[in-house]
mmCIF file of C-alpha atoms in Angstrom:
data_model
loop_
_atom_site.group_PDB
_atom_site.id
_atom_site.type_symbol
_atom_site.label_atom_id
_atom_site.label_comp_id
_atom_site.label_asym_id
_atom_site.label_seq_id
_atom_site.Cartn_x
_atom_site.Cartn_y
_atom_site.Cartn_z
ATOM 1 C CA UNK A 204 95.001 108.924 118.513
ATOM 2 C CA UNK A 205 97.976 110.549 117.054
ATOM 3 C CA UNK A 206 98.951 109.651 113.414
ATOM 4 C CA UNK A 207 101.962 108.090 112.684
ATOM 5 C CA UNK A 208 104.273 108.841 109.542
ATOM 6 C CA UNK A 209 103.678 106.456 106.797
ATOM 7 C CA UNK A 210 106.585 105.647 103.993
ATOM 8 C CA UNK A 211 107.192 109.133 101.806
ATOM 9 C CA UNK A 212 106.528 108.100 98.251
ATOM 10 C CA UNK A 213 107.012 111.763 97.365
ATOM 11 C CA UNK A 214 109.601 114.533 97.877
ATOM 12 C CA UNK A 215 108.819 117.541 99.110
ATOM 13 C CA UNK A 216 109.818 121.100 97.857
ATOM 14 C CA UNK A 217 111.299 123.147 100.441
ATOM 15 C CA UNK A 218 110.365 126.501 99.030
ATOM 16 C CA UNK A 219 107.264 128.295 101.440
ATOM 17 C CA UNK A 220 104.935 128.914 98.945
ATOM 18 C CA UNK A 221 102.638 130.490 101.417
ATOM 19 C CA UNK A 222 102.841 134.228 99.954
ATOM 20 C CA UNK A 223 99.096 135.878 99.438
ATOM 21 C CA UNK A 224 97.691 136.039 96.369
ATOM 22 C CA UNK A 225 94.464 137.565 97.046
ATOM 23 C CA UNK A 226 92.585 138.223 93.940
ATOM 24 C CA UNK A 227 94.201 135.411 91.836
ATOM 25 C CA UNK A 228 91.624 132.945 90.601
ATOM 26 C CA UNK A 229 90.962 130.804 87.883
ATOM 27 C CA UNK A 230 88.260 131.796 85.172
ATOM 28 C CA UNK A 231 87.151 128.103 84.097
ATOM 29 C CA UNK A 232 86.388 125.024 85.767
ATOM 30 C CA UNK A 233 89.164 122.363 85.858
ATOM 31 C CA UNK A 234 88.421 118.961 84.348
ATOM 32 C CA UNK A 235 90.800 116.803 85.057
ATOM 33 C CA UNK A 236 89.299 113.600 86.299
ATOM 34 C CA UNK A 237 89.025 113.090 90.500
ATOM 35 C CA UNK A 238 90.528 109.543 91.059
ATOM 36 C CA UNK A 239 87.764 107.391 92.577
ATOM 37 C CA UNK A 240 84.909 110.084 91.516
ATOM 38 C CA UNK A 241 81.583 109.765 93.128
ATOM 39 C CA UNK A 242 77.944 110.873 91.866
ATOM 40 C CA UNK A 243 77.808 113.398 95.267
ATOM 41 C CA UNK A 244 80.993 114.609 93.384
ATOM 42 C CA UNK A 245 78.760 117.717 91.823
ATOM 43 C CA UNK A 246 79.183 119.108 95.472
ATOM 44 C CA UNK A 247 82.695 119.490 95.104
ATOM 45 C CA UNK A 248 84.133 122.440 92.659
ATOM 46 C CA UNK A 249 87.340 123.530 91.838
ATOM 47 C CA UNK A 250 86.062 126.155 89.750
ATOM 48 C CA UNK A 251 87.616 130.080 90.839
ATOM 49 C CA UNK A 252 89.937 128.429 93.606
ATOM 50 C CA UNK A 253 93.133 130.592 94.454
ATOM 51 C CA UNK A 254 96.369 129.745 92.412
ATOM 52 C CA UNK A 255 98.161 128.350 95.406
ATOM 53 C CA UNK A 256 95.677 125.579 96.015
ATOM 54 C CA UNK A 257 96.570 124.136 92.845
ATOM 55 C CA UNK A 258 99.204 121.681 94.908
ATOM 56 C CA UNK A 259 96.722 121.236 97.315
ATOM 57 C CA UNK A 260 94.037 119.966 94.739
ATOM 58 C CA UNK A 261 96.828 118.040 93.025
ATOM 59 C CA UNK A 262 97.680 116.094 96.258
ATOM 60 C CA UNK A 263 93.886 115.554 96.749
ATOM 61 C CA UNK A 264 93.498 113.904 93.841
ATOM 62 C CA UNK A 265 96.962 111.432 93.673
ATOM 63 C CA UNK A 266 97.641 110.691 97.157
ATOM 64 C CA UNK A 267 96.740 107.501 98.400
ATOM 65 C CA UNK A 268 95.283 106.216 101.939
ATOM 66 C CA UNK A 269 98.656 104.804 103.339
ATOM 67 C CA UNK A 270 100.243 107.996 102.082
ATOM 68 C CA UNK A 271 98.317 109.761 104.987
ATOM 69 C CA UNK A 272 98.213 107.441 107.425
ATOM 70 C CA UNK A 273 98.313 103.487 109.097
ATOM 71 C CA UNK A 274 95.174 103.685 110.410
ATOM 72 C CA UNK A 275 92.513 102.833 107.752
ATOM 73 C CA UNK A 276 89.062 102.275 108.271
ATOM 74 C CA UNK A 277 88.073 98.428 109.509
ATOM 75 C CA UNK A 278 87.201 96.606 106.489
ATOM 76 C CA UNK A 279 84.233 94.920 108.483
ATOM 77 C CA UNK A 280 82.736 98.715 107.960
ATOM 78 C CA UNK A 281 82.991 99.141 111.881
ATOM 79 C CA UNK A 282 83.499 102.582 112.903
ATOM 80 C CA UNK A 283 81.704 105.987 113.926
ATOM 81 C CA UNK A 284 81.269 107.902 110.532
ATOM 82 C CA UNK A 285 82.319 111.404 110.536
ATOM 83 C CA UNK A 286 83.932 114.511 108.882
ATOM 84 C CA UNK A 287 86.022 117.277 109.410
ATOM 85 C CA UNK A 288 86.232 120.451 107.455
ATOM 86 C CA UNK A 289 89.979 121.577 106.665
ATOM 87 C CA UNK A 290 89.499 125.197 105.774
ATOM 88 C CA UNK A 291 91.503 127.470 103.706
ATOM 89 C CA UNK A 292 91.065 131.041 104.004
ATOM 90 C CA UNK A 293 92.957 133.926 103.265
ATOM 91 C CA UNK A 294 94.060 136.494 106.259
ATOM 92 C CA UNK A 295 96.838 139.371 106.426
ATOM 93 C CA UNK A 296 99.541 136.895 106.617
ATOM 94 C CA UNK A 297 98.604 135.068 103.255
ATOM 95 C CA UNK A 298 96.813 131.800 103.636
ATOM 96 C CA UNK A 299 95.662 130.387 106.794
ATOM 97 C CA UNK A 300 93.737 127.291 107.936
ATOM 98 C CA UNK A 301 90.561 127.015 110.266
ATOM 99 C CA UNK A 302 91.002 125.607 113.920
ATOM 100 C CA UNK A 303 89.337 125.056 116.892
ATOM 101 C CA UNK A 304 90.242 123.921 120.569
ATOM 102 C CA UNK A 305 87.613 121.267 122.009
ATOM 103 C CA UNK A 306 86.345 121.664 124.919
ATOM 104 C CA UNK A 307 88.406 120.513 128.505
ATOM 105 C CA UNK A 308 85.078 118.221 129.645
ATOM 106 C CA UNK A 309 84.530 116.504 126.375
ATOM 107 C CA UNK A 310 84.444 112.470 126.927
ATOM 108 C CA UNK A 311 87.120 112.279 123.522
ATOM 109 C CA UNK A 312 90.006 114.274 122.766
ATOM 110 C CA UNK A 313 89.331 116.725 125.305
ATOM 111 C CA UNK A 314 91.326 120.026 125.325
ATOM 112 C CA UNK A 315 93.034 119.081 122.124
ATOM 113 C CA UNK A 316 93.141 121.782 119.017
ATOM 114 C CA UNK A 317 91.004 120.025 116.036
ATOM 115 C CA UNK A 318 89.796 120.881 112.703
ATOM 116 C CA UNK A 319 85.728 121.900 113.277
ATOM 117 C CA UNK A 320 83.915 118.218 112.633
ATOM 118 C CA UNK A 321 82.007 115.160 114.036
ATOM 119 C CA UNK A 322 79.966 112.348 113.565
ATOM 120 C CA UNK A 323 77.365 112.279 110.413
ATOM 121 C CA UNK A 324 73.292 112.491 111.363
ATOM 122 C CA UNK A 325 70.547 110.812 109.423
ATOM 123 C CA UNK A 326 69.860 113.705 107.690
ATOM 124 C CA UNK A 327 73.606 114.329 106.434
ATOM 125 C CA UNK A 328 72.790 111.645 104.166
ATOM 126 C CA UNK A 329 74.553 108.978 102.340
ATOM 127 C CA UNK A 330 78.193 107.847 104.363
ATOM 128 C CA UNK A 331 79.353 106.883 101.163
ATOM 129 C CA UNK A 332 78.050 109.611 99.518
ATOM 130 C CA UNK A 333 77.105 113.355 100.125
ATOM 131 C CA UNK A 334 76.897 112.610 103.789
ATOM 132 C CA UNK A 335 80.585 113.638 104.560
ATOM 133 C CA UNK A 336 80.132 116.882 102.976
ATOM 134 C CA UNK A 337 77.106 118.076 104.584
ATOM 135 C CA UNK A 338 77.902 116.993 107.951
ATOM 136 C CA UNK A 339 81.812 118.417 107.658
ATOM 137 C CA UNK A 340 79.969 121.824 106.750
ATOM 138 C CA UNK A 341 76.951 121.450 109.659
ATOM 139 C CA UNK A 342 79.478 120.358 112.171
ATOM 140 C CA UNK A 343 81.513 123.487 111.261
ATOM 141 C CA UNK A 344 78.647 125.675 111.393
ATOM 142 C CA UNK A 345 77.682 124.378 114.822
ATOM 143 C CA UNK A 346 80.980 124.591 116.284
ATOM 144 C CA UNK A 347 82.637 127.523 114.823
ATOM 145 C CA UNK A 348 79.349 130.246 113.951
ATOM 146 C CA UNK A 349 80.491 130.092 110.497
ATOM 147 C CA UNK A 350 78.357 130.747 107.323
ATOM 148 C CA UNK A 351 78.530 127.559 105.308
ATOM 149 C CA UNK A 352 77.040 129.625 102.571
ATOM 150 C CA UNK A 353 80.661 131.565 102.290
ATOM 151 C CA UNK A 354 82.473 127.802 102.009
ATOM 152 C CA UNK A 355 83.392 125.882 98.602
ATOM 153 C CA UNK A 356 84.047 122.105 99.244
ATOM 154 C CA UNK A 357 86.625 121.576 96.776
ATOM 155 C CA UNK A 358 88.018 117.924 97.713
ATOM 156 C CA UNK A 359 87.730 114.798 100.018
ATOM 157 C CA UNK A 360 90.779 113.189 101.234
ATOM 158 C CA UNK A 361 90.589 109.092 101.986
ATOM 159 C CA UNK A 362 88.810 108.032 104.950
ATOM 160 C CA UNK A 363 91.018 107.458 107.825
ATOM 161 C CA UNK A 364 90.488 105.752 111.414
ATOM 162 C CA UNK A 365 90.771 107.263 114.930
ATOM 163 C CA UNK A 366 91.313 103.790 116.954
ATOM 164 C CA UNK A 367 91.077 105.306 120.505
ATOM 165 C CA UNK A 368 87.411 106.896 119.541
ATOM 166 C CA UNK A 369 86.273 104.520 116.895
ATOM 167 C CA UNK A 370 85.711 107.270 114.239
ATOM 168 C CA UNK A 371 85.960 106.698 110.461
ATOM 169 C CA UNK A 372 86.759 110.482 109.413
ATOM 170 C CA UNK A 373 86.556 111.958 105.899
ATOM 171 C CA UNK A 374 88.760 114.965 105.351
ATOM 172 C CA UNK A 375 86.771 117.697 103.741
ATOM 173 C CA UNK A 376 88.707 120.102 102.048
ATOM 174 C CA UNK A 377 86.957 123.581 101.730
ATOM 175 C CA UNK A 378 87.718 127.109 100.295
ATOM 176 C CA UNK A 379 86.747 130.006 102.373
ATOM 177 C CA UNK A 380 85.732 131.873 99.833
ATOM 178 C CA UNK A 381 83.322 134.404 101.499
ATOM 179 C CA UNK A 382 84.987 134.661 105.021
ATOM 180 C CA UNK A 383 82.341 135.142 107.956
ATOM 181 C CA UNK A 384 82.673 135.959 111.598
ATOM 182 C CA UNK A 385 83.407 132.817 113.491
ATOM 183 C CA UNK A 386 83.834 132.074 117.700
ATOM 184 C CA UNK A 387 82.860 130.070 120.022
ATOM 185 C CA UNK A 388 78.814 128.742 119.898
ATOM 186 C CA UNK A 389 78.756 126.577 122.813
ATOM 187 C CA UNK A 390 81.452 126.562 125.708
ATOM 188 C CA UNK A 391 80.958 122.774 126.328
ATOM 189 C CA UNK A 392 82.021 121.745 123.167
ATOM 190 C CA UNK A 393 84.245 124.688 121.925
ATOM 191 C CA UNK A 394 86.953 126.235 124.329
ATOM 192 C CA UNK A 395 87.881 128.584 120.975
ATOM 193 C CA UNK A 396 88.403 129.338 117.550
ATOM 194 C CA UNK A 397 91.233 130.508 115.441
ATOM 195 C CA UNK A 398 92.851 130.504 112.429
ATOM 196 C CA UNK A 399 96.594 129.657 111.719
ATOM 197 C CA UNK A 400 98.661 131.510 108.671
ATOM 198 C CA UNK A 401 100.006 128.436 106.791
ATOM 199 C CA UNK A 402 103.687 130.316 107.010
ATOM 200 C CA UNK A 403 103.717 129.482 110.386
ATOM 201 C CA UNK A 404 102.961 125.958 109.988
ATOM 202 C CA UNK A 405 105.590 125.495 107.556
ATOM 203 C CA UNK A 406 107.918 127.559 109.788
ATOM 204 C CA UNK A 407 110.587 124.813 110.919
ATOM 205 C CA UNK A 408 110.663 126.962 113.913
ATOM 206 C CA UNK A 409 107.147 125.944 115.026
ATOM 207 C CA UNK A 410 107.645 122.291 114.370
ATOM 208 C CA UNK A 411 108.229 119.633 116.630
ATOM 209 C CA UNK A 412 107.728 115.632 117.480
ATOM 210 C CA UNK A 413 104.872 115.097 119.899
ATOM 211 C CA UNK A 414 105.802 112.205 122.316
ATOM 212 C CA UNK A 415 102.890 110.051 124.352
ATOM 213 C CA UNK A 416 103.724 108.052 127.308
ATOM 214 C CA UNK A 417 102.848 105.002 125.290
ATOM 215 C CA UNK A 418 105.866 105.440 123.391
ATOM 216 C CA UNK A 419 103.759 107.149 120.212
ATOM 217 C CA UNK A 420 105.724 109.591 118.060
ATOM 218 C CA UNK A 421 103.751 112.053 115.618
ATOM 219 C CA UNK A 422 104.032 115.522 114.299
ATOM 220 C CA UNK A 423 103.408 118.539 116.043
ATOM 221 C CA UNK A 424 102.870 122.315 115.464
ATOM 222 C CA UNK A 425 103.345 124.876 118.418
ATOM 223 C CA UNK A 426 101.050 127.735 116.624
ATOM 224 C CA UNK A 427 98.747 130.354 118.154
ATOM 225 C CA UNK A 428 99.241 129.059 122.352
ATOM 226 C CA UNK A 429 98.520 125.826 121.082
ATOM 227 C CA UNK A 430 100.199 122.625 120.526
ATOM 228 C CA UNK A 431 98.542 120.687 117.423
ATOM 229 C CA UNK A 432 98.932 117.369 117.669
ATOM 230 C CA UNK A 433 97.423 113.752 117.097
ATOM 231 C CA UNK A 434 94.916 113.493 114.088
ATOM 232 C CA UNK A 435 94.947 116.805 113.311
ATOM 233 C CA UNK A 436 98.917 117.188 113.047
ATOM 234 C CA UNK A 437 98.928 114.313 111.096
ATOM 235 C CA UNK A 438 96.655 115.283 108.675
ATOM 236 C CA UNK A 439 98.200 118.924 108.281
ATOM 237 C CA UNK A 440 101.894 117.276 108.201
ATOM 238 C CA UNK A 441 100.883 114.917 105.339
ATOM 239 C CA UNK A 442 99.209 118.189 103.275
ATOM 240 C CA UNK A 443 102.390 120.216 103.677
ATOM 241 C CA UNK A 444 104.320 117.461 102.423
ATOM 242 C CA UNK A 445 102.291 116.628 99.616
ATOM 243 C CA UNK A 446 101.315 120.093 98.665
ATOM 244 C CA UNK A 447 105.305 120.676 98.504
ATOM 245 C CA UNK A 448 105.076 123.246 101.315
ATOM 246 C CA UNK A 449 107.032 121.152 103.871
ATOM 247 C CA UNK A 450 110.429 122.836 104.886
ATOM 248 C CA UNK A 451 113.342 120.843 106.729
ATOM 249 C CA UNK A 452 112.873 120.787 110.421
ATOM 250 C CA UNK A 453 114.213 119.755 113.213
ATOM 251 C CA UNK A 454 112.656 116.275 113.953
ATOM 252 C CA UNK A 455 114.779 115.299 117.588
ATOM 253 C CA UNK A 456 112.572 118.509 118.804
ATOM 254 C CA UNK A 457 110.622 116.326 121.336
ATOM 255 C CA UNK A 458 107.424 117.823 122.999
ATOM 256 C CA UNK A 459 106.270 115.423 125.497
ATOM 257 C CA UNK A 460 102.803 114.486 126.343
ATOM 258 C CA UNK A 461 100.919 113.668 129.628
ATOM 259 C CA UNK A 462 98.467 110.139 130.199
ATOM 260 C CA UNK A 463 95.594 112.484 129.734
ATOM 261 C CA UNK A 464 96.235 113.351 126.227
#
């Protein structure tokens, strides 16, 4: 189910801050305390991140769950624990994000562009601890073939809920410190793997509002010959907003979805 906008509590900066800063690294670890720091956070590090990720780090440290979505995990603890990897890299056009397109034969969210990710396995560990971090890397390796040794995890966003599939999702943020080749590993799960420049995601010409026949409205991106909508677009939209990367765009521009979506 697509995510909806919660009430916005910060003002987005309108400037495009996605210029390439290859080679610009911090020389030491940030020691600012993270809200809700947990024992498993030794697997997270902000050391040596490129400076253009600073706004994303700050957003991850300060954003509240309802600022991301009105769909939050059930208080009962029900739901399938899962995680996605939101991986930032640097390509020819500057900062970019890794996405994939789910196979059309899958039972849930078939054919949709998404972040790599999936349900936690027992070997991933505690869902309330390091489990989501390990699951995000494992699923990304299984779905895209990336080498997790080249990924530096630096933050988690609050857990969110996808009612249509009963997933409780932990978005895990990573820096692709050492990029490795990626592609479709299992065609039964993944149709294609691709990267999207952040500059394209912030380009107003690539933004629209997706309209589902049920009446739901949510953010959408038309990039890399794909329509990114639903949960994935909602998270990207909020990251762009709270990182101050969002540029004014025409929210009245609509893209209709069909009942199969």
